[in-house]
PDB file of C-alpha atoms in Angstrom:
ATOM      1  CA  MET A   1    -147.751 139.400 101.804  1.00 98.00           C
ATOM      2  CA  ILE A   2    -149.231 135.950 102.344  1.00 98.00           C
ATOM      3  CA  VAL A   3    -148.639 133.070 104.700  1.00 98.00           C
ATOM      4  CA  VAL A   4    -148.039 129.812 102.860  1.00 98.00           C
ATOM      5  CA  ASP A   5    -148.207 126.391 104.399  1.00 98.00           C
ATOM      6  CA  THR A   6    -145.669 123.654 103.890  1.00 98.00           C
ATOM      7  CA  ASN A   7    -147.613 122.095 101.030  1.00 97.00           C
ATOM      8  CA  ILE A   8    -147.274 125.246  98.943  1.00 98.00           C
ATOM      9  CA  ILE A   9    -143.533 125.400  99.598  1.00 98.00           C
ATOM     10  CA  ALA A  10    -143.218 121.710  98.711  1.00 98.00           C
ATOM     11  CA  TYR A  11    -145.274 122.130  95.540  1.00 98.00           C
ATOM     12  CA  LEU A  12    -142.949 124.917  94.464  1.00 97.00           C
ATOM     13  CA  HIS A  13    -139.800 122.837  94.860  1.00 97.00           C
ATOM     14  CA  ILE A  14    -140.847 119.227  94.285  1.00 96.00           C
ATOM     15  CA  ALA A  15    -141.885 118.905  90.650  1.00 95.00           C
ATOM     16  CA  GLY A  16    -145.412 117.604  90.312  1.00 95.00           C
ATOM     17  CA  GLU A  17    -148.896 118.415  89.095  1.00 96.00           C
ATOM     18  CA  SER A  18    -149.305 121.223  91.656  1.00 96.00           C
ATOM     19  CA  THR A  19    -146.019 122.948  90.816  1.00 97.00           C
ATOM     20  CA  PRO A  20    -147.618 125.238  88.180  1.00 98.00           C
ATOM     21  CA  LEU A  21    -150.196 126.352  90.762  1.00 97.00           C
ATOM     22  CA  ALA A  22    -147.480 127.145  93.309  1.00 98.00           C
ATOM     23  CA  LEU A  23    -145.631 129.135  90.653  1.00 98.00           C
ATOM     24  CA  GLN A  24    -148.804 131.122  89.973  1.00 98.00           C
ATOM     25  CA  VAL A  25    -149.159 131.848  93.696  1.00 98.00           C
ATOM     26  CA  LEU A  26    -145.553 133.076  93.726  1.00 97.00           C
ATOM     27  CA  GLU A  27    -146.194 135.212  90.661  1.00 97.00           C
ATOM     28  CA  LYS A  28    -149.299 136.774  92.207  1.00 98.00           C
ATOM     29  CA  ASP A  29    -147.632 137.465  95.566  1.00 98.00           C
ATOM     30  CA  SER A  30    -143.943 136.740  96.035  1.00 97.00           C
ATOM     31  CA  HIS A  31    -143.762 137.930  99.629  1.00 97.00           C
ATOM     32  CA  TRP A  32    -144.226 134.584 101.377  1.00 98.00           C
ATOM     33  CA  VAL A  33    -143.905 134.048 105.106  1.00 98.00           C
ATOM     34  CA  ALA A  34    -144.378 130.952 107.272  1.00 98.00           C
ATOM     35  CA  PRO A  35    -143.809 129.875 110.854  1.00 98.00           C
ATOM     36  CA  PRO A  36    -140.497 128.064 111.506  1.00 98.00           C
ATOM     37  CA  LEU A  37    -142.480 124.824 111.780  1.00 98.00           C
ATOM     38  CA  TRP A  38    -142.547 124.634 107.972  1.00 98.00           C
ATOM     39  CA  GLN A  39    -138.944 123.382 108.002  1.00 98.00           C
ATOM     40  CA  SER A  40    -139.734 120.293 110.097  1.00 98.00           C
ATOM     41  CA  GLU A  41    -142.812 119.539 108.034  1.00 98.00           C
ATOM     42  CA  TYR A  42    -140.862 119.939 104.793  1.00 98.00           C
ATOM     43  CA  ARG A  43    -138.097 117.646 106.028  1.00 98.00           C
ATOM     44  CA  ASN A  44    -140.799 115.113 106.879  1.00 98.00           C
ATOM     45  CA  VAL A  45    -142.211 115.312 103.332  1.00 98.00           C
ATOM     46  CA  LEU A  46    -138.737 114.821 101.879  1.00 98.00           C
ATOM     47  CA  THR A  47    -138.040 111.890 104.218  1.00 98.00           C
ATOM     48  CA  SER A  48    -141.260 110.239 103.080  1.00 97.00           C
ATOM     49  CA  TYR A  49    -140.219 110.660  99.448  1.00 97.00           C
ATOM     50  CA  ILE A  50    -136.840 109.073 100.233  1.00 98.00           C
ATOM     51  CA  LYS A  51    -138.440 106.118 102.031  1.00 98.00           C
ATOM     52  CA  HIS A  52    -140.853 105.558  99.140  1.00 98.00           C
ATOM     53  CA  LYS A  53    -137.904 105.765  96.725  1.00 97.00           C
ATOM     54  CA  VAL A  54    -139.350 108.758  94.861  1.00 95.00           C
ATOM     55  CA  ILE A  55    -136.113 110.694  95.370  1.00 97.00           C
ATOM     56  CA  ASP A  56    -132.703 109.866  96.795  1.00 98.00           C
ATOM     57  CA  LEU A  57    -130.958 111.509  99.716  1.00 98.00           C
ATOM     58  CA  GLU A  58    -128.876 113.837  97.535  1.00 98.00           C
ATOM     59  CA  GLU A  59    -132.000 115.113  95.773  1.00 98.00           C
ATOM     60  CA  ALA A  60    -133.765 115.585  99.120  1.00 98.00           C
ATOM     61  CA  ILE A  61    -130.875 117.653 100.438  1.00 98.00           C
ATOM     62  CA  ARG A  62    -130.938 119.788  97.286  1.00 98.00           C
ATOM     63  CA  LEU A  63    -134.709 120.284  97.576  1.00 98.00           C
ATOM     64  CA  LEU A  64    -134.348 121.179 101.250  1.00 98.00           C
ATOM     65  CA  GLU A  65    -131.688 123.766 100.438  1.00 98.00           C
ATOM     66  CA  ASN A  66    -133.913 125.232  97.716  1.00 98.00           C
ATOM     67  CA  GLY A  67    -136.789 125.545 100.163  1.00 98.00           C
ATOM     68  CA  LEU A  68    -134.560 127.109 102.796  1.00 98.00           C
ATOM     69  CA  ASN A  69    -133.270 129.615 100.250  1.00 97.00           C
ATOM     70  CA  THR A  70    -136.807 130.531  99.192  1.00 97.00           C
ATOM     71  CA  MET A  71    -137.926 131.069 102.791  1.00 98.00           C
ATOM     72  CA  GLN A  72    -134.741 132.696 104.086  1.00 97.00           C
ATOM     73  CA  ASN A  73    -135.641 135.677 106.297  1.00 97.00           C
ATOM     74  CA  ARG A  74    -139.344 134.874 105.787  1.00 98.00           C
ATOM     75  CA  GLU A  75    -140.050 133.032 109.020  1.00 98.00           C
ATOM     76  CA  LEU A  76    -142.188 134.527 111.739  1.00 98.00           C
ATOM     77  CA  ALA A  77    -143.317 132.786 114.897  1.00 98.00           C
ATOM     78  CA  PRO A  78    -146.973 133.120 115.849  1.00 98.00           C
ATOM     79  CA  THR A  79    -148.092 133.752 119.411  1.00 98.00           C
ATOM     80  CA  ASN A  80    -148.346 130.473 121.314  1.00 98.00           C
ATOM     81  CA  ALA A  81    -151.537 131.522 123.084  1.00 98.00           C
ATOM     82  CA  LEU A  82    -153.282 132.189 119.775  1.00 98.00           C
ATOM     83  CA  VAL A  83    -152.128 128.852 118.343  1.00 98.00           C
ATOM     84  CA  LEU A  84    -153.533 127.010 121.358  1.00 98.00           C
ATOM     85  CA  THR A  85    -156.745 129.026 121.287  1.00 98.00           C
ATOM     86  CA  LEU A  86    -157.360 128.276 117.618  1.00 98.00           C
ATOM     87  CA  ALA A  87    -156.507 124.595 118.038  1.00 98.00           C
ATOM     88  CA  SER A  88    -158.769 124.214 121.062  1.00 98.00           C
ATOM     89  CA  GLN A  89    -161.690 125.834 119.245  1.00 96.00           C
ATOM     90  CA  SER A  90    -161.397 123.899 115.984  1.00 96.00           C
ATOM     91  CA  ALA A  91    -160.849 120.460 114.492  1.00 94.00           C
ATOM     92  CA  SER A  92    -157.413 121.544 113.251  1.00 96.00           C
ATOM     93  CA  SER A  93    -154.098 120.471 114.752  1.00 97.00           C
ATOM     94  CA  SER A  94    -151.881 122.898 116.573  1.00 97.00           C
ATOM     95  CA  TYR A  95    -149.457 122.469 113.663  1.00 98.00           C
ATOM     96  CA  ASP A  96    -152.026 123.773 111.195  1.00 98.00           C
ATOM     97  CA  CYS A  97    -153.051 126.492 113.624  1.00 98.00           C
ATOM     98  CA  GLU A  98    -149.520 127.896 113.627  1.00 98.00           C
ATOM     99  CA  PHE A  99    -150.039 128.949 110.019  1.00 98.00           C
ATOM    100  CA  VAL A 100    -153.540 130.291 110.705  1.00 98.00           C
ATOM    101  CA  ALA A 101    -152.386 132.203 113.780  1.00 98.00           C
ATOM    102  CA  LEU A 102    -149.520 133.794 111.875  1.00 98.00           C
ATOM    103  CA  ALA A 103    -151.846 134.909 109.075  1.00 98.00           C
ATOM    104  CA  ARG A 104    -154.251 136.432 111.590  1.00 98.00           C
ATOM    105  CA  GLU A 105    -151.511 138.191 113.522  1.00 98.00           C
ATOM    106  CA  ILE A 106    -150.002 139.866 110.485  1.00 98.00           C
ATOM    107  CA  GLY A 107    -153.364 140.494 108.822  1.00 98.00           C
ATOM    108  CA  CYS A 108    -153.064 138.483 105.636  1.00 98.00           C
ATOM    109  CA  LYS A 109    -154.363 135.308 104.023  1.00 98.00           C
ATOM    110  CA  LEU A 110    -153.046 131.800 104.525  1.00 98.00           C
ATOM    111  CA  VAL A 111    -152.707 130.112 101.136  1.00 98.00           C
ATOM    112  CA  THR A 112    -153.068 126.364 101.475  1.00 98.00           C
ATOM    113  CA  ALA A 113    -154.043 123.175  99.695  1.00 97.00           C
ATOM    114  CA  ASP A 114    -155.677 121.838 102.864  1.00 97.00           C
ATOM    115  CA  LYS A 115    -159.464 121.926 102.513  1.00 97.00           C
ATOM    116  CA  GLN A 116    -159.998 121.225 106.204  1.00 97.00           C
ATOM    117  CA  ILE A 117    -158.063 124.351 107.187  1.00 98.00           C
ATOM    118  CA  VAL A 118    -160.182 126.400 104.786  1.00 98.00           C
ATOM    119  CA  ARG A 119    -163.378 124.855 106.215  1.00 97.00           C
ATOM    120  CA  ASN A 120    -162.247 125.565 109.782  1.00 97.00           C
ATOM    121  CA  PHE A 121    -160.932 129.074 109.096  1.00 98.00           C
ATOM    122  CA  PRO A 122    -162.692 130.461 105.999  1.00 98.00           C
ATOM    123  CA  ASP A 123    -162.008 134.041 107.099  1.00 97.00           C
ATOM    124  CA  THR A 124    -158.252 133.443 107.099  1.00 98.00           C
ATOM    125  CA  ALA A 125    -157.406 130.553 104.780  1.00 98.00           C
ATOM    126  CA  ILE A 126    -157.883 130.265 101.032  1.00 98.00           C
ATOM    127  CA  LEU A 127    -157.189 127.375  98.680  1.00 98.00           C
ATOM    128  CA  LEU A 128    -154.343 128.019  96.295  1.00 96.00           C
ATOM    129  CA  GLU A 129    -156.660 127.504  93.296  1.00 97.00           C
ATOM    130  CA  GLU A 130    -158.935 130.270  94.591  1.00 98.00           C
ATOM    131  CA  PHE A 131    -156.042 132.581  95.416  1.00 98.00           C
ATOM    132  CA  ILE A 132    -154.709 132.552  91.863  1.00 96.00           C
ATOM    133  CA  LYS A 133    -158.049 133.348  90.227  1.00 92.00           C
TER     134      LYS A 133
END
């Protein structure tokens, strides 16, 4: 089991140069979990793509449904106190700390593409390129 952040979920569903890496993460460990926050972040990514005319609304809805299907029954909420503790003791946002807190609480790695999260929490977070080695 691994915690994945929103970027990994987006890479899996939105075709791009990082999609093969996300597929390799899925192949190595298909038991993904994430805090419910991932949905809002993913919708924000899709909205940005719509506004920059990368995709249209219909495609965004399809990509959202694909992401929701992938993560169905794979959402776990971290403890609020741990999220706040981690955020107050680091340079990371409370949003990022939700993923870190969840990984710590369930005793697994957070797979991410965010180098700052890995720098701030090297005991918990690992870059997707390192995870698939």
